[in-house]
Coordinates of C-alpha atoms in Angstrom, one line a residue:
P8 CA -8.6 19.7 -0.2
P9 CA -8.7 18.5 -3.8
D10 CA -5.0 18.8 -4.4
H11 CA -4.1 17.1 -1.1
K12 CA -3.1 13.4 -1.5
L13 CA -3.9 10.7 1.1
L14 CA -1.5 7.8 1.5
V15 CA -2.3 4.8 3.7
H16 CA -0.4 1.9 5.3
I17 CA -2.0 -0.9 7.3
S18 CA 0.0 -3.5 9.1
N19 CA 1.1 -5.0 12.4
F20 CA 4.1 -2.6 12.5
R21 CA 6.8 -5.3 12.8
E22 CA 10.2 -5.4 11.2
A23 CA 9.1 -7.3 8.1
K24 CA 6.7 -4.4 7.2
R25 CA 9.5 -1.8 7.0
V26 CA 7.3 0.9 8.5
K27 CA 10.3 3.3 8.5
D28 CA 10.4 2.9 4.7
V29 CA 6.7 3.8 4.6
V30 CA 7.5 7.1 6.3
R31 CA 10.6 7.6 4.1
I32 CA 8.5 7.1 1.0
F33 CA 5.9 9.5 2.3
A34 CA 8.4 12.1 3.2
R35 CA 9.6 12.2 -0.5
V36 CA 6.0 12.3 -1.7
R37 CA 5.2 15.1 0.8
R38 CA 8.2 17.2 -0.6
A39 CA 6.6 17.0 -4.0
M40 CA 3.0 17.7 -3.1
P41 CA 0.6 18.4 -0.2
A42 CA -0.2 15.0 1.4
T43 CA -1.1 13.1 4.5
L44 CA -0.1 9.6 5.6
M45 CA -2.5 7.5 7.6
M46 CA -0.7 4.7 9.5
V47 CA -3.3 2.1 10.6
G48 CA -2.3 -0.7 13.1
D49 CA 0.1 -1.1 15.9
G50 CA 3.1 -3.2 16.9
P51 CA 6.7 -3.1 18.0
D52 CA 8.0 -0.8 15.3
R53 CA 5.4 1.9 15.7
S54 CA 7.6 4.1 17.9
D55 CA 10.4 3.8 15.3
A56 CA 8.0 5.0 12.6
E57 CA 6.9 7.9 14.8
T58 CA 10.6 8.8 15.4
E59 CA 11.3 8.6 11.7
A60 CA 8.4 11.0 10.9
R61 CA 9.8 13.5 13.4
D62 CA 13.3 13.1 12.2
L63 CA 12.2 13.7 8.6
G64 CA 10.1 16.7 9.5
V65 CA 6.8 15.2 8.4
A66 CA 5.3 14.3 11.8
Q67 CA 2.6 16.9 11.4
D68 CA 1.4 15.2 8.2
V69 CA 1.4 11.6 9.6
R70 CA -1.5 10.2 11.6
F71 CA -1.1 7.1 13.7
L72 CA -4.6 5.8 14.0
G73 CA -3.9 2.5 15.9
R74 CA -6.0 -0.5 15.2
L75 CA -9.3 0.0 13.3
D76 CA -12.1 -2.5 12.9
T77 CA -13.3 -0.9 9.7
V78 CA -10.8 0.2 7.1
A79 CA -12.7 0.1 3.8
P80 CA -13.9 3.8 4.0
L81 CA -10.3 4.9 4.6
L82 CA -9.0 2.8 1.8
A83 CA -11.7 4.0 -0.6
A84 CA -10.7 7.6 0.2
A85 CA -7.0 7.0 -0.2
D86 CA -5.0 7.9 -3.2
M87 CA -2.2 5.4 -2.7
F88 CA -1.6 2.4 -0.4
V89 CA 2.0 1.9 0.6
L90 CA 3.4 -1.6 1.4
P91 CA 7.2 -1.8 1.2
S92 CA 7.4 -5.1 3.1
Q93 CA 10.6 -7.2 3.4
T94 CA 8.4 -10.3 3.0
E95 CA 4.7 -10.8 2.3
S96 CA 3.2 -14.2 1.9
F97 CA 0.2 -12.9 -0.1
G98 CA -0.6 -9.3 0.7
L99 CA -4.2 -9.3 1.9
A100 CA -4.0 -5.6 2.9
A101 CA -2.9 -4.8 -0.6
L102 CA -5.8 -6.8 -2.0
E103 CA -8.2 -5.0 0.2
A104 CA -6.8 -1.6 -0.9
M105 CA -7.2 -2.7 -4.6
A106 CA -10.7 -3.9 -4.0
C107 CA -11.5 -0.3 -2.8
G108 CA -10.0 1.1 -6.0
T109 CA -6.7 2.2 -4.3
P110 CA -3.5 1.7 -6.3
V111 CA -0.7 0.1 -4.3
V112 CA 3.0 0.9 -4.3
A113 CA 4.8 -2.2 -2.9
A114 CA 7.9 -4.2 -2.7
R115 CA 8.4 -6.9 -5.3
T116 CA 8.4 -9.8 -2.7
G117 CA 6.5 -12.9 -1.8
G118 CA 3.0 -13.1 -3.2
L119 CA 2.8 -9.4 -4.1
P120 CA 3.9 -9.9 -7.7
E121 CA 1.0 -12.5 -8.1
L122 CA -1.4 -9.8 -7.0
I123 CA 0.0 -6.6 -8.5
V124 CA 0.8 -6.2 -12.2
D125 CA 3.5 -3.5 -12.2
G126 CA 2.4 -0.4 -14.1
V127 CA -1.0 -1.8 -14.8
D128 CA -2.8 -1.8 -11.4
G129 CA -0.1 -0.8 -9.0
I130 CA 3.6 -0.3 -8.6
L131 CA 6.3 -2.9 -7.7
E132 CA 9.9 -2.1 -6.9
P133 CA 12.6 -4.1 -5.2
V134 CA 12.6 -4.3 -1.4
G135 CA 14.3 -1.2 0.1
S136 CA 13.9 0.9 -3.1
V137 CA 12.5 3.9 -1.2
E138 CA 13.5 6.4 -3.9
A139 CA 12.0 4.4 -6.8
M140 CA 8.8 3.8 -4.9
A141 CA 8.4 7.4 -4.0
R142 CA 9.3 8.7 -7.5
R143 CA 6.8 6.4 -9.2
A144 CA 4.1 7.2 -6.6
V145 CA 4.6 10.9 -7.3
D146 CA 4.4 10.3 -11.0
V147 CA 1.1 8.6 -10.6
L148 CA -0.3 11.0 -8.1
R149 CA 0.6 14.0 -10.4
D150 CA -1.2 12.4 -13.4
P151 CA -5.0 12.3 -12.7
V152 CA -5.7 10.2 -15.9
R153 CA -3.0 7.7 -15.0
H154 CA -4.2 7.6 -11.4
S155 CA -7.7 6.9 -12.5
Q156 CA -6.6 4.1 -14.8
L157 CA -4.7 2.5 -12.0
R158 CA -7.7 2.8 -9.7
E159 CA -10.0 1.1 -12.2
A160 CA -7.4 -1.6 -13.0
A161 CA -6.8 -2.3 -9.3
R162 CA -10.5 -2.8 -8.6
A163 CA -10.8 -5.1 -11.6
R164 CA -7.7 -7.1 -10.6
A165 CA -9.0 -7.5 -7.0
A166 CA -12.2 -8.9 -8.4
T167 CA -10.3 -11.9 -9.9
F168 CA -9.5 -12.9 -6.3
S169 CA -13.0 -12.8 -5.0
S170 CA -14.4 -15.9 -3.2
D171 CA -16.8 -16.4 -6.1
V172 CA -13.8 -16.9 -8.4
I173 CA -11.3 -18.6 -6.0
V174 CA -13.5 -21.1 -4.1
P175 CA -14.7 -23.0 -7.2
Q176 CA -11.0 -23.3 -8.3
Y177 CA -10.1 -24.8 -4.9
E178 CA -13.1 -27.1 -5.1
A179 CA -12.2 -28.2 -8.6
Y180 CA -8.7 -28.9 -7.5
Y181 CA -9.8 -31.0 -4.5
Q182 CA -12.2 -32.9 -6.7
H183 CA -9.3 -33.6 -9.1
V184 CA -7.0 -34.8 -6.3

């Protein structure tokens, strides 16, 4: 339905991805508005995330899809991508979401601050800041104009990381060296 929000998380469901925090963030969003969380991927912490969803009373609104070969249509349909990782070397999943026009709420860690400009094309909060991530996600999801601005800015920011832009920079650097 038009007022129903779709949040997505894609990862290998290991400790560094903090998948229980994904569910915790979603539970807070779900209390504020109708929403569904799509969890894409698999790994050792999947059962912990499933248990957390049951314990928080949101299991009926969380879908564990397993591994998918094609995620672009899901990302394009999403209202928010959630990535509260403990560490993230670059954040390729976040970049893919942004390229699909989906704003990202993420932890300020690793390479994510190079990718996401807080408040411009996504949301960054300290690792473990479940309340802050959820509050800011709700604020954006409740404001259609702000959400649309973040969508457009996310797509534009992702374009600056396209191979057409990045490869010539690497080639120039190698030529220089």
